[in-house]
PDB file of C-alpha atoms in Angstrom:
ATOM      1  CA  MET A  92      -6.675   9.283  29.896  1.00  0.00           C
ATOM      2  CA  VAL A  93      -8.960   8.081  27.165  1.00  0.00           C
ATOM      3  CA  LYS A  94      -9.248  11.692  25.881  1.00  0.00           C
ATOM      4  CA  LEU A  95      -5.480  11.951  25.823  1.00  0.00           C
ATOM      5  CA  ILE A  96      -5.225   8.836  23.715  1.00  0.00           C
ATOM      6  CA  LYS A  97      -7.911   9.982  21.281  1.00  0.00           C
ATOM      7  CA  VAL A  98      -6.069  13.319  20.823  1.00  0.00           C
ATOM      8  CA  SER A  99      -2.841  11.560  20.397  1.00  0.00           C
ATOM      9  CA  VAL A 100      -4.191   9.237  17.695  1.00  0.00           C
ATOM     10  CA  LEU A 101      -5.833  12.125  15.923  1.00  0.00           C
ATOM     11  CA  ALA A 102      -2.671  14.158  15.946  1.00  0.00           C
ATOM     12  CA  ALA A 103      -0.681  11.163  14.514  1.00  0.00           C
ATOM     13  CA  VAL A 104      -3.214  10.848  11.686  1.00  0.00           C
ATOM     14  CA  PHE A 105      -2.980  14.565  10.790  1.00  0.00           C
ATOM     15  CA  ALA A 106       0.828  14.451  11.021  1.00  0.00           C
ATOM     16  CA  THR A 107       1.197  11.464   8.688  1.00  0.00           C
ATOM     17  CA  GLY A 108      -1.096  12.876   5.965  1.00  0.00           C
ATOM     18  CA  PHE A 109      -3.700  10.125   6.085  1.00  0.00           C
ATOM     19  CA  VAL A 110      -6.489  12.573   6.417  1.00  0.00           C
ATOM     20  CA  ASN A 111      -7.879  12.395   2.850  1.00  0.00           C
ATOM     21  CA  PRO A 112      -7.969   8.792   1.673  1.00  0.00           C
ATOM     22  CA  VAL A 113     -10.097   9.881  -1.360  1.00  0.00           C
ATOM     23  CA  GLY A 114      -7.384  12.352  -2.409  1.00  0.00           C
ATOM     24  CA  ALA A 115      -4.868   9.531  -2.252  1.00  0.00           C
ATOM     25  CA  GLN A 116      -6.903   7.428  -4.778  1.00  0.00           C
ATOM     26  CA  VAL A 117      -6.893   9.997  -7.550  1.00  0.00           C
ATOM     27  CA  LYS A 118      -4.797   7.865  -9.774  1.00  0.00           C
ATOM     28  CA  ARG A 119      -6.192   4.612 -11.186  1.00  0.00           C
ATOM     29  CA  GLN A 120      -4.106   1.545 -10.588  1.00  0.00           C
ATOM     30  CA  GLU A 121      -3.132  -0.724 -13.442  1.00  0.00           C
ATOM     31  CA  SER A 122      -1.634  -3.384 -11.247  1.00  0.00           C
ATOM     32  CA  ALA A 123      -0.069  -3.991  -7.883  1.00  0.00           C
ATOM     33  CA  THR A 124       2.602  -6.435  -6.661  1.00  0.00           C
ATOM     34  CA  PHE A 125       2.863  -7.312  -3.060  1.00  0.00           C
ATOM     35  CA  PHE A 126       6.103  -8.803  -1.613  1.00  0.00           C
ATOM     36  CA  PHE A 127       6.223 -11.189   1.319  1.00  0.00           C
ATOM     37  CA  SER A 128       8.847 -12.415   3.681  1.00  0.00           C
ATOM     38  CA  ASP A 129       8.553 -16.125   2.967  1.00  0.00           C
ATOM     39  CA  GLU A 130       6.885 -18.737   0.749  1.00  0.00           C
ATOM     40  CA  ASN A 131       3.893 -18.973   3.081  1.00  0.00           C
ATOM     41  CA  TYR A 132       3.053 -15.282   2.471  1.00  0.00           C
ATOM     42  CA  THR A 133       2.750 -14.542   6.214  1.00  0.00           C
ATOM     43  CA  GLU A 134       4.151 -11.045   6.368  1.00  0.00           C
ATOM     44  CA  GLN A 135       4.031  -8.370   3.604  1.00  0.00           C
ATOM     45  CA  VAL A 136       7.336  -6.599   3.440  1.00  0.00           C
ATOM     46  CA  GLY A 137       6.922  -4.481   0.278  1.00  0.00           C
ATOM     47  CA  PHE A 138       4.826  -3.392  -2.670  1.00  0.00           C
ATOM     48  CA  PHE A 139       5.046  -1.984  -6.173  1.00  0.00           C
ATOM     49  CA  VAL A 140       2.004  -0.243  -7.729  1.00  0.00           C
ATOM     50  CA  ARG A 141       1.735   0.698 -11.411  1.00  0.00           C
ATOM     51  CA  PHE A 142      -0.818   3.466 -12.329  1.00  0.00           C
ATOM     52  CA  CYS A 143      -2.655   3.884 -15.625  1.00  0.00           C
ATOM     53  CA  ASP A 144      -0.788   7.139 -16.397  1.00  0.00           C
ATOM     54  CA  GLY A 145       2.663   5.227 -16.458  1.00  0.00           C
ATOM     55  CA  SER A 146       3.753   6.392 -13.008  1.00  0.00           C
ATOM     56  CA  PHE A 147       4.477   3.887 -10.131  1.00  0.00           C
ATOM     57  CA  SER A 148       4.886   3.852  -6.383  1.00  0.00           C
ATOM     58  CA  ARG A 149       6.990   1.367  -4.358  1.00  0.00           C
ATOM     59  CA  GLY A 150       7.972   0.773  -0.785  1.00  0.00           C
ATOM     60  CA  GLY A 151       9.490  -1.789   1.528  1.00  0.00           C
ATOM     61  CA  THR A 152      11.698  -4.607   0.217  1.00  0.00           C
ATOM     62  CA  ALA A 153      11.253  -6.626  -2.945  1.00  0.00           C
ATOM     63  CA  THR A 154      11.635 -10.370  -2.414  1.00  0.00           C
ATOM     64  CA  LEU A 155      11.186 -13.583  -4.483  1.00  0.00           C
ATOM     65  CA  TYR A 156       7.795 -14.215  -2.888  1.00  0.00           C
ATOM     66  CA  SER A 157       5.132 -11.979  -4.500  1.00  0.00           C
ATOM     67  CA  GLN A 158       1.586 -11.783  -5.516  1.00  0.00           C
ATOM     68  CA  ASP A 159       0.380  -9.804  -8.561  1.00  0.00           C
ATOM     69  CA  HIS A 160      -3.023  -8.161  -8.872  1.00  0.00           C
ATOM     70  CA  TYR A 161      -4.073  -6.792 -12.168  1.00  0.00           C
ATOM     71  CA  TYR A 162      -6.907  -4.173 -12.404  1.00  0.00           C
ATOM     72  CA  GLY A 163      -6.619  -2.856 -15.925  1.00  0.00           C
ATOM     73  CA  CYS A 164      -7.030   0.718 -17.205  1.00  0.00           C
ATOM     74  CA  ASN A 165     -10.320   0.411 -19.211  1.00  0.00           C
TER      75      ASN A 165
END
């Protein structure tokens, strides 16, 4: 049973493409904004990431409750 769980988890990792975390970090981040469900910041529901090359990535839902993190491109 344990072997079946391990194989299932490994197959899920390969299927979703999270095999190479270093490859996913090729672009440098300029800043990131994380969106939360309420004013207590209890549950993250979305994100917006700006990269130094001018591109961006976003997912989830944007709300009024957010936290910004700036990294810079120096």
